[in-house]
Tab-separated table of C-alpha atoms and ligand atoms in Angstrom:
chain	number	residue	atom	x	y	z
B	1	MET	CA	-18.170	-4.591	-37.329
B	2	LEU	CA	-20.924	-4.938	-34.992
B	3	LEU	CA	-19.112	-7.058	-32.308
B	4	GLU	CA	-15.491	-5.937	-33.322
B	5	LEU	CA	-14.467	-9.632	-32.826
B	6	ASP	CA	-11.133	-9.666	-34.774
B	7	GLY	CA	-11.411	-12.678	-37.532
B	8	LEU	CA	-15.144	-13.536	-36.861
B	9	VAL	CA	-18.184	-12.522	-38.900
B	10	VAL	CA	-21.850	-12.700	-37.844
B	11	GLN	CA	-23.953	-14.541	-40.042
B	12	ARG	CA	-27.133	-14.158	-38.530
B	13	VAL	CA	-28.908	-13.205	-35.145
B	14	GLU	CA	-31.941	-14.714	-33.705
B	15	ARG	CA	-33.929	-13.733	-30.938
B	16	GLN	CA	-34.554	-16.364	-28.064
B	17	ALA	CA	-37.709	-17.027	-26.192
B	18	ASP	CA	-36.259	-15.154	-22.816
B	19	GLY	CA	-35.420	-12.062	-24.831
B	20	SER	CA	-31.675	-12.666	-25.371
B	21	ARG	CA	-29.970	-12.748	-28.757
B	22	LEU	CA	-28.092	-15.651	-30.409
B	23	ALA	CA	-25.449	-14.504	-32.909
B	24	TRP	CA	-24.157	-17.217	-35.286
B	25	LEU	CA	-20.437	-16.469	-36.068
B	26	ALA	CA	-18.135	-17.899	-38.940
B	27	THR	CA	-14.325	-17.628	-39.443
B	28	ALA	CA	-13.405	-14.982	-41.630
B	29	ASP	CA	-9.602	-14.859	-40.896
B	30	GLU	CA	-7.786	-17.118	-43.327
B	31	THR	CA	-4.984	-17.488	-41.004
B	32	ALA	CA	-7.210	-19.530	-38.726
B	33	ARG	CA	-6.460	-22.675	-40.846
B	34	ALA	CA	-2.748	-22.557	-40.408
B	35	CYS	CA	-1.526	-25.533	-38.438
B	36	PRO	CA	-0.505	-24.376	-35.058
B	37	ASP	CA	2.650	-26.772	-35.168
B	38	CYS	CA	4.090	-26.248	-38.679
B	39	GLY	CA	2.076	-23.006	-39.970
B	40	VAL	CA	1.145	-24.676	-43.184
B	41	PHE	CA	-2.435	-23.653	-44.525
B	42	ALA	CA	-4.623	-26.795	-44.424
B	43	HIS	CA	-6.992	-27.482	-47.237
B	44	ARG	CA	-8.718	-30.608	-46.069
B	45	VAL	CA	-11.672	-30.112	-43.885
B	46	LYS	CA	-12.234	-32.869	-41.179
B	47	GLY	CA	-15.542	-31.747	-39.597
B	48	VAL	CA	-17.330	-28.966	-37.946
B	49	VAL	CA	-17.509	-28.224	-34.407
B	50	THR	CA	-19.198	-25.426	-32.604
B	51	THR	CA	-18.191	-23.419	-29.509
B	52	ARG	CA	-19.875	-20.861	-27.193
B	53	PRO	CA	-17.392	-18.305	-26.137
B	54	ARG	CA	-18.567	-15.865	-23.695
B	55	ASP	CA	-17.928	-11.862	-24.693
B	56	LEU	CA	-18.431	-8.592	-23.313
B	57	PRO	CA	-21.821	-7.237	-22.979
B	58	CYS	CA	-23.309	-5.567	-26.268
B	59	GLY	CA	-26.623	-3.873	-26.066
B	60	SER	CA	-29.173	-4.249	-23.262
B	61	THR	CA	-30.171	-7.733	-23.518
B	62	PRO	CA	-27.361	-10.438	-23.328
B	63	VAL	CA	-25.920	-11.671	-26.489
B	64	ARG	CA	-24.885	-15.411	-26.793
B	65	LEU	CA	-22.231	-16.283	-29.234
B	66	VAL	CA	-22.219	-19.478	-31.452
B	67	TRP	CA	-19.028	-20.198	-33.452
B	68	VAL	CA	-19.297	-22.698	-35.992
B	69	LYS	CA	-15.667	-23.614	-36.817
B	70	ARG	CA	-14.031	-26.245	-38.794
B	71	ARG	CA	-11.517	-29.036	-38.124
B	72	TRP	CA	-8.854	-29.260	-40.524
B	73	TYR	CA	-6.349	-32.270	-41.655
B	74	CYS	CA	-2.819	-31.067	-41.585
B	75	GLN	CA	-1.375	-32.916	-44.726
B	76	GLU	CA	2.205	-31.419	-44.420
B	77	PRO	CA	4.377	-34.775	-44.587
B	78	GLY	CA	7.139	-33.510	-41.941
B	79	CYS	CA	4.337	-32.268	-39.435
B	80	GLY	CA	3.622	-34.516	-36.434
B	81	ARG	CA	0.034	-33.165	-36.102
B	82	ARG	CA	-2.773	-34.923	-37.987
B	83	SER	CA	-5.543	-32.597	-37.399
B	84	PHE	CA	-6.435	-29.267	-35.551
B	85	THR	CA	-9.311	-27.140	-34.833
B	86	GLU	CA	-9.448	-23.444	-36.059
B	87	SER	CA	-8.428	-20.819	-33.317
B	88	LEU	CA	-7.946	-16.825	-33.328
B	89	PRO	CA	-6.020	-14.725	-31.001
B	90	ALA	CA	-9.742	-13.331	-29.991
B	91	VAL	CA	-10.971	-16.763	-28.984
B	92	PRO	CA	-7.636	-18.976	-28.309
B	93	THR	CA	-7.797	-22.637	-28.347
B	94	ARG	CA	-9.765	-24.260	-25.414
B	95	ALA	CA	-10.814	-20.945	-24.300
B	96	ARG	CA	-14.262	-20.409	-22.964
B	97	LEU	CA	-14.003	-16.519	-22.732
B	98	THR	CA	-12.748	-14.114	-25.545
B	99	THR	CA	-9.522	-12.480	-24.843
B	100	ARG	CA	-11.196	-9.309	-24.428
B	101	LEU	CA	-13.583	-10.182	-21.838
B	102	ARG	CA	-10.758	-11.926	-19.808
B	103	GLU	CA	-8.655	-8.705	-20.106
B	104	GLN	CA	-11.638	-6.602	-19.042
B	105	ALA	CA	-12.484	-8.615	-15.942
B	106	GLY	CA	-9.055	-8.095	-14.787
B	107	ARG	CA	-8.760	-4.347	-15.827
B	108	LEU	CA	-11.989	-3.537	-13.896
B	109	VAL	CA	-10.315	-4.560	-10.724
B	110	VAL	CA	-6.651	-3.331	-11.628
B	111	ASP	CA	-7.876	0.014	-12.553
B	112	GLY	CA	-10.334	0.457	-9.684
B	113	ILE	CA	-13.587	0.671	-11.632
B	114	TYR	CA	-14.713	-2.117	-9.410
B	115	ALA	CA	-13.185	-2.455	-5.846
B	116	THR	CA	-13.169	-6.182	-5.712
B	117	VAL	CA	-12.614	-8.986	-7.823
B	118	VAL	CA	-15.966	-10.450	-6.607
B	119	ALA	CA	-17.793	-7.041	-8.004
B	120	SER	CA	-16.136	-7.616	-11.357
B	121	ALA	CA	-17.049	-11.153	-11.194
B	122	ARG	CA	-20.566	-10.560	-10.636
B	123	GLN	CA	-20.639	-7.708	-13.442
B	124	LEU	CA	-19.435	-9.865	-16.128
B	125	GLU	CA	-21.226	-13.218	-14.731
B	126	LEU	CA	-17.815	-14.860	-14.173
B	127	SER	CA	-16.407	-16.866	-11.241
B	128	TRP	CA	-14.064	-15.415	-8.735
B	129	PRO	CA	-10.885	-17.732	-9.560
B	130	THR	CA	-11.307	-16.732	-13.201
B	131	VAL	CA	-11.383	-13.143	-12.583
B	132	MET	CA	-8.451	-13.613	-10.013
B	133	ASP	CA	-6.404	-15.256	-12.614
B	134	ALA	CA	-7.116	-12.231	-14.975
B	135	VAL	CA	-6.207	-9.692	-12.392
B	136	ARG	CA	-2.878	-11.353	-12.166
B	137	ASP	CA	-2.177	-11.497	-15.876
B	138	VAL	CA	-3.056	-7.825	-16.208
B	139	ALA	CA	-1.134	-6.795	-12.936
B	140	THR	CA	2.129	-8.740	-13.992
B	141	PRO	CA	3.610	-6.033	-16.037
B	142	LEU	CA	3.263	-3.660	-13.067
B	143	THR	CA	5.232	-6.125	-10.637
B	144	ASP	CA	7.779	-7.447	-13.012
B	145	THR	CA	9.160	-4.387	-14.547
B	146	ALA	CA	12.130	-2.939	-12.529
B	147	PRO	CA	11.282	0.178	-10.242
B	148	PRO	CA	11.298	3.454	-12.143
B	149	PRO	CA	14.331	5.997	-10.881
B	150	VAL	CA	13.271	7.538	-7.494
B	151	ASP	CA	14.531	10.518	-5.781
B	152	VAL	CA	12.791	10.414	-2.434
B	153	LEU	CA	11.899	7.133	-1.001
B	154	GLY	CA	9.356	6.876	1.824
B	155	ILE	CA	9.420	3.715	4.143
B	156	ASP	CA	6.363	2.908	6.551
B	157	GLU	CA	4.732	0.038	7.931
B	158	THR	CA	1.056	-0.890	7.745
B	159	ARG	CA	-0.886	-3.628	9.656
B	160	ARG	CA	-2.261	-5.757	7.095
B	161	GLY	CA	-4.373	-8.139	9.076
B	162	ARG	CA	-4.394	-11.134	11.539
B	163	PRO	CA	-1.195	-13.281	11.566
B	164	ARG	CA	-1.311	-16.949	10.762
B	165	TRP	CA	1.153	-19.406	12.516
B	166	ARG	CA	1.847	-23.127	11.879
B	167	PRO	CA	2.038	-24.612	15.239
B	168	ALA	CA	5.016	-26.174	16.512
B	169	ASP	CA	5.516	-29.699	15.356
B	170	PRO	CA	7.872	-31.673	17.825
B	171	ALA	CA	8.320	-34.326	15.418
B	172	GLY	CA	9.011	-31.942	12.537
B	173	GLU	CA	11.920	-32.587	10.126
B	174	ASP	CA	13.302	-29.037	10.259
B	175	ALA	CA	13.323	-29.003	14.056
B	176	SER	CA	14.707	-32.562	14.553
B	177	ALA	CA	17.300	-32.169	11.896
B	178	ARG	CA	18.967	-29.262	13.737
B	179	GLY	CA	18.659	-30.672	17.098
B	180	GLU	CA	16.511	-27.606	18.271
B	181	PRO	CA	13.386	-27.382	20.046
B	182	ALA	CA	10.339	-27.151	17.910
B	183	ARG	CA	8.836	-23.604	17.203
B	184	ALA	CA	5.769	-22.245	15.767
B	185	ARG	CA	6.274	-20.625	12.211
B	186	VAL	CA	4.764	-17.670	10.972
B	187	LEU	CA	2.768	-18.219	7.610
B	188	ALA	CA	1.396	-14.768	7.300
B	189	ASP	CA	2.798	-11.830	8.975
B	190	ARG	CA	0.667	-9.119	10.589
B	191	TRP	CA	2.677	-6.390	8.827
B	192	HIS	CA	3.821	-5.139	5.689
B	193	VAL	CA	6.614	-2.666	5.185
B	194	GLY	CA	5.976	-0.342	2.184
B	195	PHE	CA	8.322	1.535	-0.158
B	196	ALA	CA	6.835	4.496	-1.681
B	197	ASP	CA	8.118	7.007	-4.390
B	198	LEU	CA	7.386	10.325	-2.448
B	199	GLY	CA	8.991	12.692	-5.139
B	200	GLY	CA	7.699	11.339	-8.395
B	201	GLY	CA	4.117	10.025	-7.441
B	202	GLN	CA	4.538	6.718	-8.639
B	203	GLY	CA	2.821	4.972	-5.849
B	204	VAL	CA	3.905	2.270	-3.568
B	205	LEU	CA	6.978	0.430	-5.494
B	206	GLY	CA	6.769	-2.581	-3.391
B	207	GLN	CA	6.066	-4.073	-0.067
B	208	VAL	CA	7.582	-6.678	2.179
B	209	GLU	CA	6.128	-9.119	4.721
B	210	GLY	CA	7.299	-8.601	8.346
B	211	ARG	CA	8.832	-5.425	9.725
B	212	THR	CA	12.243	-6.579	10.953
B	213	ALA	CA	15.513	-4.910	9.840
B	214	ASP	CA	16.060	-8.273	7.856
B	215	ASP	CA	12.805	-7.717	5.869
B	216	VAL	CA	13.555	-4.148	5.045
B	217	ALA	CA	17.117	-4.996	4.041
B	218	TYR	CA	15.840	-7.868	1.871
B	219	TRP	CA	13.568	-5.844	-0.102
B	220	LEU	CA	16.255	-3.140	-0.519
B	221	ALA	CA	18.974	-5.553	-1.511
B	222	SER	CA	16.909	-7.259	-4.199
B	223	GLN	CA	16.754	-4.087	-6.027
B	224	PRO	CA	19.125	-2.986	-8.675
B	225	ALA	CA	22.373	-1.322	-7.256
B	226	THR	CA	22.048	1.424	-10.020
B	227	TRP	CA	18.302	2.192	-8.734
B	228	ARG	CA	19.632	2.375	-5.047
B	229	ASP	CA	22.356	4.748	-5.872
B	230	ARG	CA	20.043	7.370	-7.609
B	231	ILE	CA	18.064	7.612	-4.233
B	232	ARG	CA	18.911	11.021	-2.833
B	233	TYR	CA	16.678	11.149	0.358
B	234	VAL	CA	14.812	8.333	2.422
B	235	VAL	CA	11.965	9.605	4.829
B	236	ILE	CA	11.226	7.134	7.638
B	237	ASP	CA	9.321	7.017	11.034
B	238	MET	CA	11.218	7.260	14.165
B	239	CYS	CA	12.190	3.640	13.797
B	240	THR	CA	15.678	2.288	14.446
B	241	VAL	CA	14.830	-0.788	12.643
B	242	PHE	CA	14.346	0.835	9.213
B	243	LEU	CA	17.572	3.127	10.070
B	244	ALA	CA	19.866	0.080	10.399
B	245	ALA	CA	18.483	-1.412	7.022
B	246	VAL	CA	18.808	1.923	5.259
B	247	ARG	CA	22.159	3.013	6.497
B	248	ARG	CA	23.550	-0.506	5.281
B	249	TYR	CA	21.886	-0.622	1.852
B	250	LEU	CA	21.510	2.986	0.824
B	251	PRO	CA	24.573	4.613	2.307
B	252	LEU	CA	24.576	7.471	-0.100
B	253	ALA	CA	21.008	8.758	0.720
B	254	THR	CA	20.209	11.182	3.331
B	255	LEU	CA	17.901	10.161	6.167
B	256	ILE	CA	15.109	12.155	7.093
B	257	VAL	CA	12.825	11.562	10.181
B	258	ASP	CA	9.241	12.380	9.703
B	259	HIS	CA	8.125	15.478	11.922
B	260	PHE	CA	4.751	13.895	13.034
B	261	HIS	CA	6.565	11.456	15.129
B	262	ILE	CA	8.544	13.676	16.955
B	263	VAL	CA	5.729	16.039	17.912
B	264	GLN	CA	3.849	12.723	18.868
B	265	LEU	CA	6.683	12.106	21.271
B	266	ALA	CA	6.754	15.524	22.627
B	267	ASN	CA	3.000	15.344	23.523
B	268	ASN	CA	3.358	11.944	24.819
B	269	VAL	CA	5.936	13.651	27.413
B	270	VAL	CA	3.549	16.364	28.528
B	271	ALA	CA	0.878	13.653	29.385
B	272	GLU	CA	3.269	11.404	31.113
B	273	VAL	CA	4.438	14.451	33.271
B	274	ARG	CA	0.857	15.478	33.988
B	275	ARG	CA	0.036	12.060	35.082
B	276	ARG	CA	3.265	11.628	37.274
B	277	VAL	CA	2.526	14.963	38.900
B	278	THR	CA	-1.058	13.882	39.624
B	279	THR	CA	0.144	10.662	41.399
B	280	LEU	CA	2.598	12.599	43.435
B	281	LEU	CA	0.237	15.230	44.462
B	282	ARG	CA	-2.905	13.190	44.931
B	283	GLY	CA	-1.664	9.713	45.329
B	284	ARG	CA	-4.030	8.286	42.701
B	285	ARG	CA	-4.896	8.613	39.177
B	286	GLY	CA	-6.305	11.653	37.676
B	287	ARG	CA	-10.310	12.306	37.852
B	288	ASP	CA	-12.647	14.695	36.434
B	289	SER	CA	-12.600	16.936	39.532
B	290	ASP	CA	-8.665	17.807	39.307
B	291	PRO	CA	-8.000	20.957	37.665
B	292	GLU	CA	-4.842	19.446	35.576
B	293	TRP	CA	-7.196	16.771	34.213
B	294	LYS	CA	-9.875	19.351	33.237
B	295	ILE	CA	-7.189	20.612	30.922
B	296	ARG	CA	-5.710	17.841	29.452
B	297	ASN	CA	-6.976	18.214	26.149
B	298	LEU	CA	-5.844	21.633	25.938
B	299	LEU	CA	-2.125	20.536	26.783
B	300	GLY	CA	-2.321	18.676	23.543
B	301	HIS	CA	-2.972	21.558	21.489
B	302	ASN	CA	-0.954	23.629	19.494
B	303	ARG	CA	-0.056	27.066	21.068
B	304	GLU	CA	-1.133	28.849	17.870
B	305	ASN	CA	-4.486	27.065	17.669
B	306	LEU	CA	-5.406	27.890	21.261
B	307	THR	CA	-7.623	30.966	21.563
B	308	ASP	CA	-6.896	33.628	24.039
B	309	ARG	CA	-9.360	32.276	26.416
B	310	GLN	CA	-8.106	28.639	26.308
B	311	LEU	CA	-4.451	29.826	26.671
B	312	THR	CA	-5.466	31.872	29.926
B	313	LYS	CA	-7.402	28.820	31.127
B	314	LEU	CA	-4.331	26.623	30.703
B	315	TRP	CA	-2.012	28.981	32.154
B	316	ASN	CA	-3.917	30.113	35.229
B	317	THR	CA	-5.039	26.477	36.078
B	318	LEU	CA	-1.364	25.335	36.060
B	319	VAL	CA	-0.042	28.462	37.800
B	320	ASP	CA	-2.620	28.068	40.470
B	321	LEU	CA	-1.365	24.438	41.390
B	322	ASP	CA	1.950	26.005	42.308
B	323	GLU	CA	5.031	23.941	42.124
B	324	PRO	CA	3.327	20.661	40.696
B	325	GLY	CA	1.277	22.870	38.059
B	326	GLN	CA	4.613	24.647	37.034
B	327	THR	CA	6.283	21.440	36.334
B	328	ILE	CA	3.538	20.478	33.918
B	329	LEU	CA	3.663	24.124	32.481
B	330	ALA	CA	7.531	23.663	31.911
B	331	ALA	CA	6.757	20.402	29.915
B	332	TRP	CA	4.176	22.076	27.937
B	333	ILE	CA	6.707	24.849	27.057
B	334	GLY	CA	9.256	22.396	26.200
B	335	LYS	CA	7.074	20.771	23.924
B	336	GLU	CA	6.259	24.281	22.146
B	337	GLU	CA	9.906	25.045	21.950
B	338	LEU	CA	10.635	21.937	19.852
B	339	ARG	CA	7.548	22.570	17.694
B	340	ALA	CA	8.851	26.032	17.212
B	341	LEU	CA	12.240	24.353	15.924
B	342	LEU	CA	10.164	22.078	13.638
B	343	ALA	CA	8.262	24.878	12.130
B	344	LEU	CA	11.399	26.124	10.429
B	345	ALA	CA	10.920	23.393	8.147
B	346	GLY	CA	10.059	24.444	4.374
B	347	THR	CA	11.120	28.092	5.211
B	348	HIS	CA	14.853	27.633	3.891
B	349	PRO	CA	16.261	28.424	7.419
B	350	ASP	CA	19.802	29.384	7.606
B	351	ARG	CA	21.932	27.447	10.311
B	352	THR	CA	22.230	30.067	12.677
B	353	MET	CA	18.434	30.216	12.976
B	354	ILE	CA	18.275	26.463	13.412
B	355	ALA	CA	20.927	26.546	15.941
B	356	HIS	CA	19.284	29.340	17.957
B	357	ARG	CA	16.049	27.489	18.316
B	358	LEU	CA	17.728	24.206	19.016
B	359	THR	CA	19.716	25.622	21.827
B	360	ARG	CA	16.760	27.285	23.191
B	361	PHE	CA	14.852	23.980	23.352
B	362	TYR	CA	17.976	22.139	24.763
B	363	LEU	CA	18.602	24.926	27.363
B	364	TRP	CA	14.727	24.751	28.462
B	365	CYS	CA	15.121	20.993	28.853
B	366	ALA	CA	18.282	21.205	30.863
B	367	ASP	CA	16.892	24.015	33.155
B	368	ALA	CA	13.655	22.483	33.986
B	369	GLY	CA	14.951	19.648	35.553
B	370	ILE	CA	12.245	17.105	34.662
B	371	PRO	CA	13.560	13.621	33.830
B	372	GLU	CA	11.101	13.053	30.888
B	373	LEU	CA	12.004	16.504	29.194
B	374	GLU	CA	15.699	15.415	29.436
B	375	ARG	CA	14.834	12.122	27.840
B	376	LEU	CA	12.960	13.886	24.991
B	377	ALA	CA	15.986	16.038	24.518
B	378	SER	CA	18.486	13.078	24.477
B	379	THR	CA	15.977	11.462	21.769
B	380	VAL	CA	16.180	14.626	19.746
B	381	SER	CA	19.875	14.796	20.049
B	382	THR	CA	20.448	11.106	18.898
B	383	TRP	CA	17.901	11.575	15.882
B	384	TRP	CA	19.545	15.131	15.271
B	385	PRO	CA	21.187	14.591	11.870
B	386	CYS	CA	17.626	13.118	10.555
B	387	ILE	CA	15.812	16.092	11.937
B	388	GLU	CA	18.078	18.537	10.714
B	389	ALA	CA	17.755	17.015	7.186
B	390	PHE	CA	13.756	17.508	7.705
B	391	LEU	CA	14.309	21.252	8.641
B	392	LEU	CA	16.453	21.811	5.473
B	393	THR	CA	14.509	19.737	2.972
B	394	GLY	CA	10.773	20.142	4.412
B	395	LEU	CA	10.357	16.258	3.120
B	396	THR	CA	7.702	14.255	5.150
B	397	ASN	CA	6.516	10.902	5.323
B	398	ALA	CA	2.844	12.128	4.786
B	399	GLY	CA	2.806	10.308	1.081
B	400	SER	CA	3.359	6.911	2.850
B	401	GLU	CA	0.732	7.442	5.385
B	402	GLY	CA	-1.823	8.396	2.413
B	403	HIS	CA	-0.738	5.224	0.570
B	404	ASN	CA	-1.533	3.376	3.700
B	405	ARG	CA	-4.906	4.881	3.811
B	406	VAL	CA	-5.612	3.592	0.389
B	407	VAL	CA	-4.280	0.187	1.310
B	408	LYS	CA	-6.438	-0.031	4.294
B	409	LEU	CA	-9.570	0.805	2.224
B	410	ASP	CA	-8.690	-1.580	-0.475
B	411	ALA	CA	-8.443	-4.104	2.357
B	412	ARG	CA	-11.708	-3.508	3.932
B	413	ASN	CA	-13.409	-3.556	0.677
B	414	ALA	CA	-11.979	-6.973	0.311
B	415	PHE	CA	-13.248	-7.842	3.954
B	416	GLY	CA	-9.426	-8.631	4.503
B	417	TYR	CA	-7.000	-10.699	2.652
B	418	ARG	CA	-5.908	-14.185	3.611
B	419	ASN	CA	-3.362	-14.233	1.108
B	420	PRO	CA	-0.540	-11.711	1.718
B	421	THR	CA	0.792	-12.213	-1.818
B	422	ASN	CA	-2.657	-11.336	-3.264
B	423	GLN	CA	-2.560	-8.335	-1.010
B	424	ARG	CA	0.388	-7.085	-2.152
B	425	LEU	CA	-0.466	-7.292	-5.843
B	426	ARG	CA	-3.824	-5.606	-5.096
B	427	THR	CA	-2.006	-2.962	-2.991
B	428	ARG	CA	0.449	-2.186	-6.080
B	429	CYS	CA	-2.323	-1.924	-8.443
B	430	ALA	CA	-4.371	0.462	-6.012
B	431	THR	CA	-1.533	2.710	-5.281
B	432	THR	CA	-0.325	3.255	-8.569
B	433	ARG	CA	-3.701	4.039	-10.244
B	434	ARG	CA	-2.831	7.996	-10.382
B	435	ALA	CA	0.648	7.356	-12.017
B	436	ARG	CA	-1.235	4.983	-14.443
B	437	GLY	CA	-3.711	7.789	-15.305
B	438	CYS	CA	-6.692	5.732	-14.245
B	439	PHE	CA	-8.141	8.924	-12.587
B	440	ASN	CA	-7.630	10.931	-15.852
B	441	PRO	CA	-9.773	9.500	-18.818
B	442	ALA	CA	-8.572	11.958	-21.241
K	501	ZN	ZN1	1.104	-29.011	-39.363
């Protein structure tokens, strides 16, 4: 009862000179003498062996276990085995660790109590490969089960680390067999694309290496068709690569584009116009004596976050610059018109309201006569179905970006991963902790 090791009893405990305790164990479970091959109970003892399995810490000083176990003759006539040594589920044959120590070593990492494999290994005085094997065993049920039903799927890329290449080998088999010139091959890609459950909070469901349309399509295609058909919305960044793959494998889902990237695009347009105007006006890059350079940060602010003083400063600076300043101002107002349109998201807007603000934005872009604004308007027009879906549902890819933060924190704790497969496994563990109840001990 003290150790709670099923099938073993403590016979005596000795204090060692170094302060540690030595516990002598004997077998209490009768099933330990059942032959592992035929299952018949053995009766004739062949000899005695002692093993020293490692176990979880108990008390403030180390406890070393010594299990005196017997070897038995199997006397069953039909059985091929002559003899065997006792074993128990708590301490399997040839195991140097108890089952529960091994499981704990893995669980400390999978459940995030220790951030890294090496931290768990140090705590339990085990080696890194032993703990990593335990992590794989504990995490296998996570990766092997089919993904749970998902209503809203978020797709986003994340930089996983440095790429690794196998250099081109001119005499290599695969090149010469096809008669093609030898090419370097990617062994570990720099990118991972993650698929996250944004509606149900089940974390990252999976990752795929690389960020081409084929990579995304491969992951989607390898999921069950019934699972794919249940997805109602897919949220992506403004990325045509994901668009193609999603259209092909999730034809029933509504595509939504994340608004952060639309606003980012609009802000880039304002900065681009400002730089072009400076070049035309002064024939050089901007410097800190230029009025438009001084307000460059204010141009990136949202209208509603500017104080009256800041707005006055921005407005007057640009108006004082005459024609060139008004071009920058027109670009800034265009950005704000687009933001006013996007602000309708989550307010259950009716279609007239959306149409009204969209028309205002388009008209502004058309009347301003600025090529950069026209390009922005045509991009919005291309992505309009996805943007409209965002306005109507209010769904964003913020959840995926949040998971990316967890993924990167995990990679930093590990000082980066060399092995992308291990990284995907650890990512899955790290991002599903909330869903698995690791943050809620009750
Ligand atoms: Zn047997």
